[in-house]
């Protein structure tokens, strides 16, 4: 029998902790995997005690996923190299702005033949006006093959074991089923597709559209207006992938990572919620992050800025008017109400889908 595969989760926010519930249970129940799952936890002090100690003693991430028991075989480790050194499978689920630093720390300290899967929704800037997919950065920096997981997966609902679907993008026909077995449960249904770039782009871009949906909610403009934002946002998502990461399949946008995640995020997630408060309170995104997100960063405005960085450098802002307007509202260059003029005048003929 082949050696059991050891798993490390790099990240322990609300999404990382929700995934740890699934991975811990599946690893303990499946002979393909080592029972012990390590979870890299950025060390913080909570009421005078280390967060890793609290997690390992109480089996609860009291800061980022309170009220949920983590499996006892999930072990919190404050050193990322120590957590990852024996892993055959690395699950990356940290805010994307930290990924380069983590990769530089791990370089040369991993087992041979390790594979990775990214659950990170976002892009990263490249010098000269481009953007790069997070899985591409990890693969290049660590010289490991990468898959991605994206879907309509609000962390709180996954942790509560409400039924949902997700999409794994993986080109390796051997590793895809292994990753599915590690992550799938009766209430967390996994579909594996080979269109990795499209899957990952959907996970990032839908957060921009969700900010637009939140602005609509803050303005009190109703579900019809929000439906227009979602529809036009989906069109811009499809066009963006077609222009910048060609070769994908339109069917991918009808998987959980696409239209399902877009709808869920525009009606539920934190990007919508904070963007609604942005309109109603007049506070900045930074102020609202501190008040509403327990110090965590909102991904929509960051991703909108990264996308705009590339569009501006390539003189393509006019081809993606919704993405552009949402970015300009986030940074204060436009008023939230200006989004409606963008929708009203949206030139659909530019898409030629």
Coordinates of C-alpha atoms in Angstrom, one line a residue, residues 5 7 19-37 71 73-74 178-188 190:
X5 CA -0.3 11.5 2.6
X7 CA -1.8 17.4 5.1
X19 CA -11.9 23.9 6.0
X20 CA -9.9 22.5 8.9
X21 CA -13.2 21.0 10.2
X22 CA -13.7 19.1 6.9
X23 CA -10.1 18.1 6.3
X24 CA -9.5 16.9 9.9
X25 CA -12.6 14.6 9.8
X26 CA -11.8 13.3 6.3
X27 CA -8.1 12.6 7.1
X28 CA -9.0 10.7 10.2
X29 CA -11.6 8.6 8.3
X30 CA -9.6 7.8 5.1
X31 CA -6.6 5.5 5.0
X32 CA -5.0 7.5 2.2
X33 CA -4.2 10.3 4.7
X34 CA -2.2 10.6 7.9
X35 CA -4.5 11.2 10.9
X36 CA -2.6 14.3 12.1
X37 CA -3.3 17.5 10.2
X71 CA -11.4 17.9 15.1
X73 CA -6.4 15.7 15.1
X74 CA -6.0 19.2 13.8
X178 CA -7.2 12.7 -4.2
X179 CA -8.0 16.3 -3.4
X180 CA -11.7 15.7 -3.9
X181 CA -11.6 12.8 -1.4
X182 CA -9.7 15.0 1.1
X183 CA -12.3 17.8 0.8
X184 CA -15.6 16.3 -0.1
X185 CA -18.3 15.5 2.5
X186 CA -22.0 14.7 2.3
X187 CA -22.8 18.4 2.6
X188 CA -19.7 19.8 0.8
X190 CA -16.9 18.9 -4.9

